Amino acid sequence: MAEWEVVIGMEVHVQPSTRSKMFCGCAVAPLNAAPNSHVCEICEGLPGVLPVINKAAVEACLKTALALECEIPVHTKFDRKNYMYPDLPKGYQISQYDLPMSRNGHLDLEGRRVRIRRVHLEEDTGKLVHEGDKLHKASQSFVDLNRAGVPLMEIVSEPDLRSADEARDYAMALRTLLRTIGASEAEMEKGQLRAEPNISIRRAGSEELGVKTELKNINSFRALHRAIAYEVKRQAELLESGGTVVQETRGWSEAEQRTFSQRSKEFAEDYRYFPEPDLPPLELDRDWIEAIRSALPELPGARRARLVEQYALSISDAAQIAADRELADLFEGAVKAGADAKPTANWVIGEVAPSAARPTADQLAEVVKLATSGKITRDQARAVLAESINSARAPHEIVAERGYEQVSDESSLEPIAREVIAGNPKAVADYRSGKMQALGALMADFTKRAPQADRRVANQLLRKLLG
Ligand SMILES: [Zn+2]
């Protein structure tokens, strides 16, 4: 694999957080809505109706484009992309072709600038539901138009990504950015962010691009990573065995963990784009664009750099914290409330991030201070944090109520150390015969007998008594 260079570009479809659809007044349906319960003449594509542009969707698209440092042209328009498919009753999708809402931006990952070709707006299609299984031929198909006409932003990158890791990092960074600026909730599992990577490989050092394949509708970061890794390996094996890569669209089978051919580019569609005659060209007001730009919050990339600078965090800690605006606010709030930056970062990354329940900044600050001062043990601090989130009470009240106080006094811990030694003859024999790891089992028993024991003192005591 070493002699191959991987080249990946990505199209990402994002559903902006709007209440209504792109060109009609229908509400955007929740996932569990009854089929065809959120439709009207416009999104059903009946003849003679007039679409109207959703201003909130335009604003979300401009926000996103500005956060990606795109240029916003004064003139933009919508176009018809013509094709026939049962989930598209109009026979065309309204999208943007040659005058997209934005161009030429970028998103910086650690060590890699990814150029953004364009961010434009379009509408989603409906959904087909097949009854029966594919092997025995579906007996019936249904069309659900709840999603038809839902706004979508399409974010198209240049082929600047060089590995499955980078492609996943890029998609995650986009999600963080979209959430930070409030343009989309960007939940992949709800289909609000769908990635379509195009992948090719070439001999290292070559300037020419290889033949690419495009993977459709990937809906988790894990699947994105695995599908790209699979595809890179497949292409390399094909080329190394003297074969050629066919330009085509491929799907990802989660069950079989492989990509499979969907349709080849030999039958590439000719969409016959033309300007949407029912919508006026959009002349974007410069003052509005500047107002949106100046209202953007601090972006994740800038915040990551500031966390390193201001709190002396490592780049990787800062990146993890800045990747979630809520976490980053919590971290900064706890430090402001008097906790030290480094242990607070450890608590945020190790304890708060993996859990759904979030403490307030004051609760976290207090727990971090209690733990770092040695007043309570790490395990106790964890329990106090959980309890204080649950009951919305201050950590010190919980410590007082539970009688938590770390015991560091050797004379009161020594009897427990003796009990531990008497109760674990096997581990003691192992330790004395040189198996240092047996100390772990003894420490575990110690903590069970005396959860409030200072682990450092307990460890020293055991070593001393075991000679
Ligand atoms: Zn509608």
PDB file of C-alpha atoms and ligand atoms in Angstrom, residues 24 26 39-40 43, ligand 1:
ATOM      1  CA  CYS A  24     -43.465  25.525   0.419  1.00  0.00           C
ATOM      2  CA  CYS A  26     -45.035  22.376   4.869  1.00  0.00           C
ATOM      3  CA  VAL A  39     -47.072  17.321   1.918  1.00  0.00           C
ATOM      4  CA  CYS A  40     -48.852  19.927  -0.213  1.00  0.00           C
ATOM      5  CA  CYS A  43     -43.809  19.482  -2.756  1.00  0.00           C
TER       6      CYS A  43
HETATM    7 ZN    ZN B   1     -45.298  21.175   0.770  1.00  0.00          ZN
END
